[in-house]
Structure formats: C-alpha cells, structure tokens
C-alpha cells in the first residue's frame, strides 16, 4: 500500500474505530427498536415528490396499488434474506466487512462515491423544502423540464435554506436527531391529513362511495403529463423495490441489523415500507392531483393542509437533510487531512446547497434514486458472493485482508465492469440493477475461481 | 407521572391532527377551522412529545 493510501485509510479507520469489533451479545436490541427506526426513517421530504411523480407519469390506480404492494414486499424480503442474515452472522458494519473482502482502497472509493451521492440527495431535499418557502415569498417553483435555476430569487432561496440546514447540522446533529424522532410520526400524519383534506376538492363523497372512480379518472388516470414518460406496473414494482437498494441489497443497513437478535428482524422493515413508501406516496399523489397535477410540493402541502402542511414539508426536508449532510461530512473527513467535523460538514453543506439550486436534482428524482442504488449495488453483490458463494466453491474467504491487498482486483473489476455493462444494457433504467446484480455475483465468483491457489480445493 | 401525562397528551394531540381533516372531509368543519386546528394540534404534539422524550431520557443511565 502506498504511503498516501495508507494515510487515507488510517484516517478512515480512525473514524469508524468505535464499531471495529463485532457487536457484543449484550448490546442486541429488541424488535421494537427496528420497527420504530424503520417507521421513522422512511417518511421524508422526497416522499412528497415521488408519489406525485407517479401521477405525472400516468400510472394507473391498479398498477400503482399492485406495484407498490409487491415492490415493497420485495424490498422487505431483500432486507430479510440478503442484508439481515449477513449482518447477524458477522455483527459488523458494511465498512469493516468490505475492508476485509475488498481491501481498504475500495473502501475509500466507496466512501467518496457515497459522499457525492449523499450530497445530491440532500440537495434534492433542500430544493423540495424551498418550494414551501418560495410560496411565502411569491417565488415561482421550477417547471418540470427545468435543469438550471430559472430566477436569481430561487438561487437565493435555496442558498438561504441550504445555509440554514448546514448551520444547524454543524451546531447540533445529535439534538436534531432527537427532534427528527419527535417529528417523524407527525410528518406521516400530515401526509394522511393532507390527502384526506384534498379528497373533497377532487369530488370524493364523504361515504367514499365514488373513491374508486375518482382514483381512476382524476388521480391515477393512466395519462402522463406532457414531456413525462408513461410508467406501468413493472416500473412501479421495481421502483419500490430499488428505492432503498443501497441499504438492503447494497448491504449498508448491516450497520443496523448487526444489532438484531435474529435475521428475521429484517421483516420489521415493513413498518417503514408500507406506511412511508406506500401510503405516503399515495397521499402525495392525491395532493398533486388536487392542485391540477402541478409539481410544486410547497403548493401541494399548503393547499391540502395549510400552514401545518408547509411546516411538515420544511421539517421533513430539514430532518432528513441533516443526517444526510452529517454522513456526507463523515465520508469527506477521510479525504480532508485533519479537518474538524464542522469544516467537513460545511464543505458538504456548501456542495449540497449549490446542487440544490439546480431544479434537475428534484425534477429527475426518480431517475436519481435508480442511479444511486445502481452505483453502489455491485459492492453488495461482491460481499454477498464472498460471504455465501465463495465458501461453497472452496475458495479462501477474505483474501484481501489475509494477503494485505489495498485493493482486491476482482472486486474493483466487478464494480467497474458491472456499471459499464448495465450502462450498455438496452433496458429501462429501473430494470438495470437486477441483471447487473446477477452479473456481478457471477463475475466475482468466476474471477475468484480463476485466482484460486492450487492448494484450495473445489467444492464444499 | 410526568412521562405518562406527556405521553397521553402527545398522543391525543396526534389523534387531533387526524380528527380535523376527517371533520373537514365529512363536511363538519370549515376549511379555515380545519387548517387552524391542524396548526394548533401540531404545535401541541411537538410540545408534549418533546416533554415525553425528555422524561423518557431522564431515567436512563448515561
């Protein structure tokens, strides 16, 4: 390992030092913690946009219902059968496990990629919240096709909000995390309240007798708005499944499930998926239909729930951008020599704020969510193959750690090769990750077989 | 005692956040009253839920 990489990984290791060891059996958490955590984490500001986009993309009511039902079920099963079992067996975070599997060099690249992806995500959250504030100052929200900011007032607004979020993230991450815990059940209730209050405007009778008809003809009509592609059942199913791809199939939630008593605790992710990624998305769909399918989260929230709605949008953006900025700052700390936490958070916040000015970060949110999972997914496949497949092929596990590699060449080749292959695959962006995952698994197992020492036996 | 009282009041406030939109949907509450009620019940949730969280934290060892 070169001296520069060695210094870099040394700093990285120091940051994660506190969870270097496997979780002690005395620190395992009850199922209620997992149910509560998932319920609180999956109602964010972006939910206001995702559900609304499904309406704009001309999804039908039937496709939405079945797509979300089965897509979220697949997401829950991915946490249960892919992420949780490895976490429970190793009791390690993905950070330390990837280090053993792929080497510290890969971990540096993974962290840097994560930092950039987190900044874009936090930028989208700031932009969504800015639409709420823009309403108060009469600043027009960006149009669906906007890539660049359309007015200096929008730039100023996102800068003010970004600066505020960054300052708060610097001043008190821990306090804000506690505030986020208090806010999350309320945000979910405001989603439901807003949708319920928007129904009379759409003509739904108080006895719900015509809800089905209104849902089909005025909300999820099956007709996309101009310039938006039509999405169907499979798009929705895959979107719901890959929305948290980096967390389940990508294994970053090993950090959470290493505290689980059993792998079956993965099933408690349903407490986040079905309220947050089903009901909240449907609620935001109803709200956007009630404002004439105008993609303006601030207007949607205000028209449906008044000031409480605007407050929910701001709080949702703030509380979800906060940990995202924190994580981005943490990832940046590894490549910034001896910078204190406030400085890295400031750097991440500045980058995020600049990104938030560009409407494309939230107007193309669905595609961004797909890309986010896609970029990190091959690392999950490599770890899965190393954990389950390689021992069955009689290949020595953790060769990177045992042989002192800074980079496991097979892991790097699989990561880069998979991304190149899925880029070339002539299928919709939403469907690319699945063949990519299978390809990454097979390629890593194949390359590891080629690299096997003659003394290593084949077979279990 | 403080913890229980705050918990009950917090949950009542959250329930009120749903009562107002239900009333509006059923046509029993006017739009302005529903939106004002939602603001007050939301504020009430934040106050009592924060007290509830603080009271829960006090009993724990550092």
Short mmCIF file of C-alpha atoms in Angstrom, two decimals:
data_model
loop_
_atom_site.label_atom_id
_atom_site.label_comp_id
_atom_site.label_asym_id
_atom_site.label_seq_id
_atom_site.Cartn_x
_atom_site.Cartn_y
_atom_site.Cartn_z
CA UNK A 1 0.00 0.00 0.00
CA UNK A 2 1.38 3.41 -0.91
CA UNK A 3 2.03 5.95 1.85
CA UNK A 4 -0.79 8.25 0.64
CA UNK A 5 -3.38 5.47 0.55
CA UNK A 6 -2.09 4.18 3.86
CA UNK A 7 -2.59 7.62 5.47
CA UNK A 8 -6.02 7.90 3.90
CA UNK A 9 -7.21 4.51 5.10
CA UNK A 10 -5.67 5.17 8.50
CA UNK A 11 -7.88 8.25 8.88
CA UNK A 12 -10.88 6.31 7.61
CA UNK A 13 -10.29 3.50 10.11
CA UNK A 14 -10.00 6.02 12.95
CA UNK A 15 -13.41 7.46 12.11
CA UNK A 16 -15.07 4.06 12.29
CA UNK A 17 -12.87 2.81 15.13
CA UNK A 18 -15.75 2.65 17.59
CA UNK A 19 -17.50 -0.10 15.62
CA UNK A 20 -14.48 -2.10 14.53
CA UNK A 21 -15.40 -5.05 16.73
CA UNK A 22 -18.46 -7.26 16.18
CA UNK A 23 -21.45 -6.21 18.28
CA UNK A 24 -21.46 -7.83 21.71
CA UNK A 25 -24.43 -10.12 22.50
CA UNK A 26 -25.32 -7.84 25.43
CA UNK A 27 -25.93 -4.93 23.06
CA UNK A 28 -28.51 -6.64 20.87
CA UNK A 29 -31.76 -4.68 20.51
CA UNK A 30 -35.40 -5.78 20.75
CA UNK A 31 -37.61 -5.89 17.63
CA UNK A 32 -39.47 -2.74 18.71
CA UNK A 33 -36.31 -0.67 18.08
CA UNK A 34 -36.14 -1.90 14.48
CA UNK A 35 -39.84 -1.37 13.84
CA UNK A 36 -39.62 2.17 15.30
CA UNK A 37 -36.46 3.05 13.42
CA UNK A 38 -37.84 1.94 10.06
CA UNK A 39 -41.17 3.65 10.71
CA UNK A 40 -39.36 6.92 11.47
CA UNK A 41 -36.81 6.86 8.65
CA UNK A 42 -38.98 6.37 5.62
CA UNK A 43 -41.24 9.40 5.67
CA UNK A 44 -39.02 12.11 4.18
CA UNK A 45 -39.50 15.30 2.16
CA UNK A 46 -38.77 13.35 -1.02
CA UNK A 47 -41.94 11.31 -0.42
CA UNK A 48 -43.87 14.46 -1.36
CA UNK A 49 -42.22 14.32 -4.78
CA UNK A 50 -42.07 10.58 -5.52
CA UNK A 51 -45.78 9.84 -5.12
CA UNK A 52 -46.65 12.97 -7.09
CA UNK A 53 -44.35 11.95 -9.92
CA UNK A 54 -46.17 8.63 -10.28
CA UNK A 55 -49.33 10.66 -11.06
CA UNK A 56 -47.45 12.83 -13.56
CA UNK A 57 -46.01 9.73 -15.21
CA UNK A 58 -49.51 8.45 -15.92
CA UNK A 59 -49.56 5.42 -13.63
CA UNK A 60 -52.97 3.76 -13.34
CA UNK A 61 -54.54 3.14 -9.92
CA UNK A 62 -54.32 -0.62 -10.35
CA UNK A 63 -50.65 -0.56 -11.42
CA UNK A 64 -49.81 1.73 -8.53
CA UNK A 65 -51.54 -0.43 -5.93
CA UNK A 66 -50.09 -3.75 -7.08
CA UNK A 67 -46.72 -2.26 -7.96
CA UNK A 68 -46.28 -0.72 -4.53
CA UNK A 69 -47.65 -3.77 -2.73
CA UNK A 70 -45.30 -6.26 -4.39
CA UNK A 71 -42.34 -3.88 -4.80
CA UNK A 72 -42.33 -3.02 -1.13
CA UNK A 73 -42.77 -6.68 -0.24
CA UNK A 74 -39.67 -7.48 -2.31
CA UNK A 75 -37.79 -4.70 -0.54
CA UNK A 76 -38.76 -6.15 2.85
CA UNK A 77 -37.70 -9.63 1.69
CA UNK A 78 -34.37 -8.20 0.46
CA UNK A 79 -33.67 -6.78 3.91
CA UNK A 80 -34.75 -10.09 5.49
CA UNK A 81 -32.96 -12.60 3.25
CA UNK A 82 -29.98 -10.64 1.90
CA UNK A 83 -28.94 -7.94 4.38
CA UNK A 84 -30.00 -9.16 7.83
CA UNK A 85 -28.53 -12.71 7.65
CA UNK A 86 -25.02 -11.42 6.78
CA UNK A 87 -25.30 -8.70 9.45
CA UNK A 88 -26.38 -11.17 12.13
CA UNK A 89 -23.65 -13.69 11.23
CA UNK A 90 -20.83 -11.13 11.13
CA UNK A 91 -22.14 -8.47 13.58
CA UNK A 92 -20.06 -5.96 11.57
CA UNK A 93 -20.83 -2.79 9.63
CA UNK A 94 -20.52 -2.88 5.85
CA UNK A 95 -17.46 -0.63 6.23
CA UNK A 96 -15.42 -3.21 8.08
CA UNK A 97 -16.75 -6.14 6.10
CA UNK A 98 -15.94 -4.53 2.74
CA UNK A 99 -12.50 -3.73 4.10
CA UNK A 100 -11.94 -7.44 4.79
CA UNK A 101 -13.44 -8.51 1.47
CA UNK A 102 -12.30 -5.87 -1.00
CA UNK A 103 -9.46 -4.03 0.73
CA UNK A 104 -9.16 -0.52 2.20
CA UNK A 105 -8.62 1.10 -1.21
CA UNK A 106 -12.08 0.04 -2.38
CA UNK A 107 -13.50 1.33 0.87
CA UNK A 108 -12.04 4.79 0.18
CA UNK A 109 -13.65 4.83 -3.28
CA UNK A 110 -16.94 3.55 -1.82
CA UNK A 111 -16.91 6.31 0.81
CA UNK A 112 -16.17 9.03 -1.74
CA UNK A 113 -18.97 7.79 -4.02
CA UNK A 114 -21.31 7.72 -1.05
CA UNK A 115 -20.39 11.31 -0.09
CA UNK A 116 -21.21 12.60 -3.56
CA UNK A 117 -24.47 10.63 -3.72
CA UNK A 118 -25.50 11.85 -0.25
CA UNK A 119 -24.85 15.48 -1.25
CA UNK A 120 -27.11 15.18 -4.29
CA UNK A 121 -29.85 13.55 -2.19
CA UNK A 122 -29.63 16.28 0.48
CA UNK A 123 -29.69 18.86 -2.34
CA UNK A 124 -33.00 17.40 -3.54
CA UNK A 125 -34.41 17.65 -0.02
CA UNK A 126 -33.38 21.29 0.28
CA UNK A 127 -34.93 22.07 -3.12
CA UNK A 128 -38.20 20.37 -2.13
CA UNK A 129 -38.32 22.38 1.10
CA UNK A 130 -37.50 25.56 -0.85
CA UNK A 131 -40.76 25.20 -2.78
CA UNK A 132 -42.59 25.60 0.56
CA UNK A 133 -40.67 28.72 1.48
CA UNK A 134 -40.95 30.09 -2.05
CA UNK A 135 -44.70 30.08 -1.70
CA UNK A 136 -44.49 32.57 1.19
CA UNK A 137 -42.28 34.95 -0.81
CA UNK A 138 -44.06 34.55 -4.14
CA UNK A 139 -41.04 32.88 -5.78
CA UNK A 140 -42.09 30.62 -8.64
CA UNK A 141 -41.15 26.97 -8.32
CA UNK A 142 -39.17 25.42 -11.18
CA UNK A 143 -41.00 23.77 -14.05
CA UNK A 144 -40.81 20.03 -14.71
CA UNK A 145 -38.36 20.42 -17.57
CA UNK A 146 -36.05 22.89 -15.79
CA UNK A 147 -32.43 21.90 -15.39
CA UNK A 148 -30.97 25.28 -14.46
CA UNK A 149 -32.42 27.71 -11.92
CA UNK A 150 -34.96 29.98 -13.59
CA UNK A 151 -34.50 33.07 -11.39
CA UNK A 152 -31.95 34.67 -9.03
CA UNK A 153 -34.68 34.60 -6.36
CA UNK A 154 -34.77 30.77 -6.49
CA UNK A 155 -30.96 30.64 -6.18
CA UNK A 156 -31.10 33.00 -3.19
CA UNK A 157 -33.87 30.95 -1.58
CA UNK A 158 -32.03 27.63 -1.87
CA UNK A 159 -28.82 29.28 -0.65
CA UNK A 160 -30.55 30.67 2.44
CA UNK A 161 -32.23 27.36 3.19
CA UNK A 162 -29.07 25.35 2.45
CA UNK A 163 -27.02 27.65 4.68
CA UNK A 164 -29.58 27.28 7.47
CA UNK A 165 -29.69 23.47 7.21
CA UNK A 166 -25.88 23.31 7.12
CA UNK A 167 -25.54 25.61 10.12
CA UNK A 168 -28.00 23.51 12.10
CA UNK A 169 -26.19 20.32 11.10
CA UNK A 170 -22.92 21.83 12.34
CA UNK A 171 -24.40 23.15 15.58
CA UNK A 172 -26.19 20.10 16.81
CA UNK A 173 -26.51 16.88 14.89
CA UNK A 174 -27.44 14.88 17.99
CA UNK A 175 -30.15 17.31 19.14
CA UNK A 176 -31.62 17.47 15.68
CA UNK A 177 -31.70 13.68 15.50
CA UNK A 178 -33.85 13.67 18.62
CA UNK A 179 -36.07 16.33 17.07
CA UNK A 180 -36.37 14.15 13.96
CA UNK A 181 -37.62 11.27 16.12
CA UNK A 182 -40.35 13.52 17.51
CA UNK A 183 -41.22 14.90 14.07
CA UNK A 184 -41.47 11.68 12.06
CA UNK A 185 -44.87 10.37 13.31
CA UNK A 186 -46.30 13.86 12.86
CA UNK A 187 -45.00 14.16 9.29
CA UNK A 188 -46.70 10.87 8.43
CA UNK A 189 -49.97 12.07 10.00
CA UNK A 190 -49.77 15.30 7.97
CA UNK A 191 -49.41 13.24 4.78
CA UNK A 192 -52.61 11.37 5.64
CA UNK A 193 -54.36 14.57 6.80
CA UNK A 194 -53.38 16.39 3.58
CA UNK A 195 -54.61 13.56 1.36
CA UNK A 196 -57.89 13.29 3.27
CA UNK A 197 -58.46 17.04 3.07
CA UNK A 198 -57.68 17.06 -0.67
CA UNK A 199 -60.33 14.44 -1.46
CA UNK A 200 -63.41 16.75 -1.38
CA UNK A 201 -61.72 19.02 -3.95
CA UNK A 202 -61.45 16.02 -6.26
CA UNK A 203 -65.13 15.24 -5.71
CA UNK A 204 -64.88 12.24 -3.38
CA UNK A 205 -68.12 11.79 -1.40
CA UNK A 206 -67.96 11.64 2.42
CA UNK A 207 -69.02 7.97 2.33
CA UNK A 208 -66.11 7.11 -0.04
CA UNK A 209 -68.64 5.53 -2.41
CA UNK A 210 -67.03 7.09 -5.52
CA UNK A 211 -63.40 6.94 -4.38
CA UNK A 212 -62.52 4.15 -6.83
CA UNK A 213 -63.95 6.05 -9.75
CA UNK A 214 -62.21 9.33 -8.76
CA UNK A 215 -58.93 7.47 -8.23
CA UNK A 216 -59.13 6.06 -11.76
CA UNK A 217 -60.41 9.17 -13.53
CA UNK A 218 -58.88 12.11 -11.66
CA UNK A 219 -55.80 10.89 -9.77
CA UNK A 220 -54.06 7.88 -11.29
CA UNK A 221 -55.58 8.32 -14.71
CA UNK A 222 -53.03 6.43 -16.77
CA UNK A 223 -52.29 9.57 -18.80
CA UNK A 224 -48.85 11.14 -18.36
CA UNK A 225 -48.44 14.91 -18.46
CA UNK A 226 -46.61 16.38 -21.45
CA UNK A 227 -42.93 15.51 -21.53
CA UNK A 228 -43.15 12.70 -18.94
CA UNK A 229 -42.76 9.05 -19.96
CA UNK A 230 -45.53 6.60 -19.15
CA UNK A 231 -44.79 4.26 -16.26
CA UNK A 232 -46.58 0.97 -15.67
CA UNK A 233 -46.87 -1.83 -13.13
CA UNK A 234 -43.32 -3.15 -13.56
CA UNK A 235 -41.78 0.32 -13.30
CA UNK A 236 -43.60 0.96 -10.02
CA UNK A 237 -42.80 -2.51 -8.68
CA UNK A 238 -39.10 -2.11 -9.47
CA UNK A 239 -39.01 1.46 -8.18
CA UNK A 240 -40.48 0.45 -4.80
CA UNK A 241 -38.00 -2.44 -4.66
CA UNK A 242 -34.85 -0.47 -5.57
CA UNK A 243 -35.74 2.74 -3.76
CA UNK A 244 -33.51 1.65 -0.87
CA UNK A 245 -31.29 -0.65 -2.91
CA UNK A 246 -28.07 0.64 -1.34
CA UNK A 247 -29.49 -0.20 2.09
CA UNK A 248 -30.80 -3.76 1.54
CA UNK A 249 -29.17 -5.41 -1.49
CA UNK A 250 -26.26 -2.96 -1.21
CA UNK A 251 -25.95 -4.06 2.44
CA UNK A 252 -25.33 -0.65 4.05
CA UNK A 253 -28.04 -1.50 6.61
CA UNK A 254 -25.69 -4.14 8.04
CA UNK A 255 -24.87 -1.26 10.40
CA UNK A 256 -28.43 -1.52 11.70
CA UNK A 257 -29.05 -5.27 11.61
CA UNK A 258 -25.80 -6.19 13.35
CA UNK A 259 -27.77 -5.32 16.50
CA UNK A 260 -30.64 -7.69 15.62
CA UNK A 261 -31.18 -10.83 17.68
CA UNK A 262 -32.30 -12.78 14.63
CA UNK A 263 -32.09 -12.33 10.85
CA UNK A 264 -35.89 -12.42 10.73
CA UNK A 265 -35.87 -8.89 12.21
CA UNK A 266 -35.45 -7.79 8.60
CA UNK A 267 -39.21 -8.27 8.34
CA UNK A 268 -39.66 -5.20 10.57
CA UNK A 269 -38.57 -3.05 7.63
CA UNK A 270 -42.23 -3.45 6.61
CA UNK A 271 -43.00 -0.82 9.29
CA UNK A 272 -41.13 1.69 7.14
CA UNK A 273 -42.03 0.47 3.67
CA UNK A 274 -45.79 0.21 3.82
CA UNK A 275 -46.60 3.47 5.67
CA UNK A 276 -43.79 5.53 4.08
CA UNK A 277 -43.32 4.05 0.63
CA UNK A 278 -46.92 3.10 0.04
CA UNK A 279 -49.38 5.24 2.00
CA UNK A 280 -47.30 8.45 1.93
CA UNK A 281 -46.64 8.07 -1.81
CA UNK A 282 -50.34 7.52 -2.46
CA UNK A 283 -51.14 10.55 -0.27
CA UNK A 284 -48.79 12.81 -2.22
CA UNK A 285 -50.36 11.51 -5.44
CA UNK A 286 -53.77 12.63 -4.19
CA UNK A 287 -52.36 16.03 -3.19
CA UNK A 288 -50.76 16.68 -6.61
CA UNK A 289 -53.98 15.70 -8.38
CA UNK A 290 -55.85 18.23 -6.22
CA UNK A 291 -53.58 21.07 -7.47
CA UNK A 292 -54.12 20.21 -11.13
CA UNK A 293 -51.01 17.99 -11.46
CA UNK A 294 -48.58 20.85 -10.84
CA UNK A 295 -45.26 19.59 -9.48
CA UNK A 296 -44.89 22.05 -6.65
CA UNK A 297 -44.55 20.30 -3.28
CA UNK A 298 -44.97 23.58 -1.38
CA UNK A 299 -48.25 24.36 -3.12
CA UNK A 300 -49.47 20.78 -2.70
CA UNK A 301 -48.80 20.82 1.03
CA UNK A 302 -50.26 24.30 1.55
CA UNK A 303 -53.43 23.68 -0.45
CA UNK A 304 -54.04 20.37 1.31
CA UNK A 305 -53.07 21.10 4.92
CA UNK A 306 -52.40 24.84 5.21
CA UNK A 307 -49.52 26.09 7.32
CA UNK A 308 -49.16 22.70 9.01
CA UNK A 309 -48.54 21.20 5.56
CA UNK A 310 -45.89 23.80 4.74
CA UNK A 311 -44.34 23.19 8.16
CA UNK A 312 -44.32 19.42 7.54
CA UNK A 313 -42.53 19.91 4.23
CA UNK A 314 -39.89 22.14 5.80
CA UNK A 315 -39.41 19.88 8.82
CA UNK A 316 -39.29 16.76 6.61
CA UNK A 317 -36.65 18.37 4.41
CA UNK A 318 -34.67 19.64 7.35
CA UNK A 319 -34.71 16.45 9.44
CA UNK A 320 -33.80 14.21 6.52
CA UNK A 321 -31.17 16.51 5.01
CA UNK A 322 -29.50 16.75 8.42
CA UNK A 323 -28.30 13.13 8.78
CA UNK A 324 -27.53 13.08 5.06
CA UNK A 325 -25.26 16.13 5.45
CA UNK A 326 -23.72 14.53 8.53
CA UNK A 327 -22.96 11.29 6.65
CA UNK A 328 -21.55 13.20 3.70
CA UNK A 329 -19.35 15.19 6.09
CA UNK A 330 -18.20 11.98 7.74
CA UNK A 331 -17.30 10.48 4.38
CA UNK A 332 -15.45 13.67 3.41
CA UNK A 333 -13.48 13.64 6.65
CA UNK A 334 -11.42 10.77 5.29
CA UNK A 335 -10.02 12.75 2.38
CA UNK A 336 -9.53 16.07 4.16
CA UNK A 337 -6.40 15.95 6.33
CA UNK A 338 -7.15 16.77 9.95
CA UNK A 339 -10.24 18.85 9.18
CA UNK A 340 -12.59 19.05 12.16
CA UNK A 341 -16.16 17.79 11.77
CA UNK A 342 -17.62 21.31 11.40
CA UNK A 343 -15.36 22.03 8.45
CA UNK A 344 -16.24 18.86 6.55
CA UNK A 345 -19.97 19.37 7.25
CA UNK A 346 -19.58 22.94 5.97
CA UNK A 347 -17.91 21.66 2.80
CA UNK A 348 -20.61 19.03 2.28
CA UNK A 349 -23.31 21.63 3.02
CA UNK A 350 -21.83 24.10 0.54
CA UNK A 351 -21.68 21.49 -2.22
CA UNK A 352 -25.21 20.37 -1.36
CA UNK A 353 -26.54 23.95 -1.41
CA UNK A 354 -25.02 24.61 -4.82
CA UNK A 355 -26.60 21.38 -6.11
CA UNK A 356 -29.97 22.35 -4.60
CA UNK A 357 -30.09 25.47 -6.82
CA UNK A 358 -30.42 23.22 -9.86
CA UNK A 359 -34.05 22.09 -10.17
CA UNK A 360 -32.95 18.99 -12.05
CA UNK A 361 -31.92 17.36 -8.73
CA UNK A 362 -35.52 17.01 -7.66
CA UNK A 363 -37.26 17.12 -11.04
CA UNK A 364 -35.31 13.97 -12.00
CA UNK A 365 -35.51 12.44 -8.54
CA UNK A 366 -36.92 9.09 -9.68
CA UNK A 367 -34.01 8.55 -12.07
CA UNK A 368 -31.53 9.73 -9.46
CA UNK A 369 -32.87 7.23 -6.90
CA UNK A 370 -32.38 4.48 -9.50
CA UNK A 371 -28.80 5.61 -10.22
CA UNK A 372 -27.94 5.90 -6.52
CA UNK A 373 -28.78 2.24 -5.91
CA UNK A 374 -27.22 1.11 -9.17
CA UNK A 375 -23.82 2.69 -8.45
CA UNK A 376 -23.44 1.03 -5.03
CA UNK A 377 -25.18 -2.29 -5.79
CA UNK A 378 -22.10 -4.16 -7.19
CA UNK A 379 -20.32 -3.76 -3.83
CA UNK A 380 -23.27 -5.54 -2.16
CA UNK A 381 -23.04 -8.32 -4.76
CA UNK A 382 -19.30 -8.75 -4.12
CA UNK A 383 -19.86 -9.02 -0.36
CA UNK A 384 -22.78 -11.43 -0.83
CA UNK A 385 -20.67 -13.64 -3.12
CA UNK A 386 -17.73 -13.60 -0.70
CA UNK A 387 -19.97 -14.47 2.24
CA UNK A 388 -22.19 -17.18 0.72
CA UNK A 389 -20.86 -18.31 -2.66
CA UNK A 390 -17.06 -18.46 -2.29
CA UNK A 391 -17.05 -20.83 0.74
CA UNK A 392 -19.26 -23.22 -1.26
CA UNK A 393 -16.75 -23.13 -4.12
CA UNK A 394 -13.96 -23.97 -1.69
CA UNK A 395 -12.27 -20.59 -2.12
CA UNK A 396 -10.48 -18.99 0.79
CA UNK A 397 -12.54 -16.00 2.02
CA UNK A 398 -11.13 -12.56 2.94
CA UNK A 399 -8.10 -12.87 0.69
CA UNK A 400 -7.75 -9.05 0.62
CA UNK A 401 -7.31 -8.96 4.39
CA UNK A 402 -5.16 -12.06 4.64
CA UNK A 403 -2.84 -11.12 1.79
CA UNK A 404 -2.68 -7.42 2.73
CA UNK A 405 -4.16 -6.15 -0.55
CA UNK A 406 -5.11 -2.49 -0.59
CA UNK A 407 -7.46 -3.26 -3.48
CA UNK A 408 -8.99 -6.62 -4.32
CA UNK A 409 -8.58 -6.53 -8.13
CA UNK A 410 -11.54 -8.87 -8.70
CA UNK A 411 -13.85 -6.63 -6.63
CA UNK A 412 -12.70 -3.49 -8.46
CA UNK A 413 -13.09 -5.15 -11.87
CA UNK A 414 -16.57 -6.41 -10.97
CA UNK A 415 -17.67 -2.99 -9.68
CA UNK A 416 -16.44 -1.12 -12.77
CA UNK A 417 -17.38 -3.88 -15.21
CA UNK A 418 -20.92 -4.22 -13.87
CA UNK A 419 -21.54 -0.47 -14.13
CA UNK A 420 -20.23 -0.46 -17.70
CA UNK A 421 -22.37 -3.48 -18.60
CA UNK A 422 -25.61 -2.10 -17.11
CA UNK A 423 -24.96 1.22 -18.84
CA UNK A 424 -24.91 -0.60 -22.17
CA UNK A 425 -27.92 -2.83 -21.40
CA UNK A 426 -30.77 -1.75 -23.69
CA UNK A 427 -33.45 -1.83 -20.99
CA UNK A 428 -35.17 0.85 -18.87
CA UNK A 429 -33.02 2.38 -16.12
CA UNK A 430 -35.32 0.96 -13.42
CA UNK A 431 -34.73 -2.64 -14.54
CA UNK A 432 -30.97 -2.46 -14.98
CA UNK A 433 -29.95 -3.27 -11.44
CA UNK A 434 -31.33 -6.83 -11.33
CA UNK A 435 -29.38 -8.31 -14.26
CA UNK A 436 -26.46 -6.18 -13.06
CA UNK A 437 -26.62 -7.82 -9.63
CA UNK A 438 -26.72 -11.34 -11.06
CA UNK A 439 -23.85 -10.45 -13.39
CA UNK A 440 -21.78 -9.02 -10.52
CA UNK A 441 -22.36 -12.14 -8.38
CA UNK A 442 -21.39 -14.50 -11.19
CA UNK A 443 -18.43 -12.39 -12.32
CA UNK A 444 -16.98 -12.11 -8.82
CA UNK A 445 -17.35 -15.84 -8.19
CA UNK A 446 -15.78 -16.56 -11.60
CA UNK A 447 -12.83 -14.20 -11.10
CA UNK A 448 -12.24 -15.58 -7.61
CA UNK A 449 -12.17 -19.10 -9.06
CA UNK A 450 -9.51 -18.01 -11.55
CA UNK A 451 -7.46 -16.51 -8.74
CA UNK A 452 -7.74 -19.63 -6.57
CA UNK A 453 -4.49 -21.10 -5.33
CA UNK A 454 -3.83 -24.70 -6.48
CA UNK A 455 -3.94 -25.84 -2.84
CA UNK A 456 -7.53 -24.57 -2.40
CA UNK A 457 -9.98 -27.39 -3.00
CA UNK A 458 -13.06 -27.16 -5.17
CA UNK A 459 -16.41 -27.95 -3.62
CA UNK A 460 -17.78 -27.51 -0.11
CA UNK B 1 -46.18 10.68 36.26
CA UNK B 2 -44.78 13.48 34.07
CA UNK B 3 -43.82 10.92 31.45
CA UNK B 4 -47.27 9.31 31.37
CA UNK B 5 -49.09 12.65 31.26
CA UNK B 6 -46.90 13.94 28.43
CA UNK B 7 -47.30 10.68 26.52
CA UNK B 8 -51.10 10.76 26.81
CA UNK B 9 -51.28 14.44 25.81
CA UNK B 10 -48.86 13.91 22.92
CA UNK B 11 -50.87 11.00 21.54
CA UNK B 12 -54.09 12.95 21.96
CA UNK B 13 -52.58 15.83 20.00
CA UNK B 14 -51.53 13.47 17.20
CA UNK B 15 -55.04 11.99 17.16
CA UNK B 16 -56.43 15.55 16.91
CA UNK B 17 -54.22 16.10 13.85
CA UNK B 18 -56.34 13.42 12.21
CA UNK B 19 -59.69 14.45 13.70
CA UNK B 20 -59.60 17.87 11.99
CA UNK B 21 -59.08 16.58 8.42
CA UNK B 22 -61.67 13.83 8.99
CA UNK B 23 -64.13 16.53 10.13
CA UNK B 24 -63.29 18.60 7.05
CA UNK B 25 -63.67 15.60 4.74
CA UNK B 26 -67.06 14.80 6.24
CA UNK B 27 -68.12 18.42 5.78
CA UNK B 28 -68.47 19.10 9.51
CA UNK B 29 -65.58 21.59 9.78
CA UNK B 30 -64.89 24.59 7.54
CA UNK B 31 -61.57 24.81 5.68
CA UNK B 32 -60.13 27.67 7.79
CA UNK B 33 -61.05 25.98 11.06
CA UNK B 34 -59.55 22.68 9.89
CA UNK B 35 -56.25 24.34 8.93
CA UNK B 36 -56.08 26.35 12.16
CA UNK B 37 -56.93 23.27 14.22
CA UNK B 38 -54.18 21.35 12.46
CA UNK B 39 -51.63 24.05 13.30
CA UNK B 40 -52.57 24.07 17.00
CA UNK B 41 -52.73 20.29 17.37
CA UNK B 42 -49.36 20.05 15.57
CA UNK B 43 -47.80 22.58 17.96
CA UNK B 44 -49.31 20.66 20.86
CA UNK B 45 -47.78 17.39 19.56
CA UNK B 46 -44.31 18.95 19.41
CA UNK B 47 -44.57 20.35 22.93
CA UNK B 48 -45.85 17.18 24.62
CA UNK B 49 -43.83 14.74 22.52
CA UNK B 50 -40.66 16.69 23.38
CA UNK B 51 -41.56 16.56 27.08
CA UNK B 52 -42.30 12.84 26.72
CA UNK B 53 -38.91 12.23 25.05
CA UNK B 54 -37.12 14.31 27.69
CA UNK B 55 -38.87 12.46 30.54
CA UNK B 56 -38.03 9.09 28.92
CA UNK B 57 -34.37 10.07 28.61
CA UNK B 58 -34.02 11.27 32.21
CA UNK B 59 -34.46 7.79 33.71
CA UNK B 60 -31.72 6.25 31.58
CA UNK B 61 -28.14 5.85 32.68
CA UNK B 62 -25.61 7.74 30.56
#
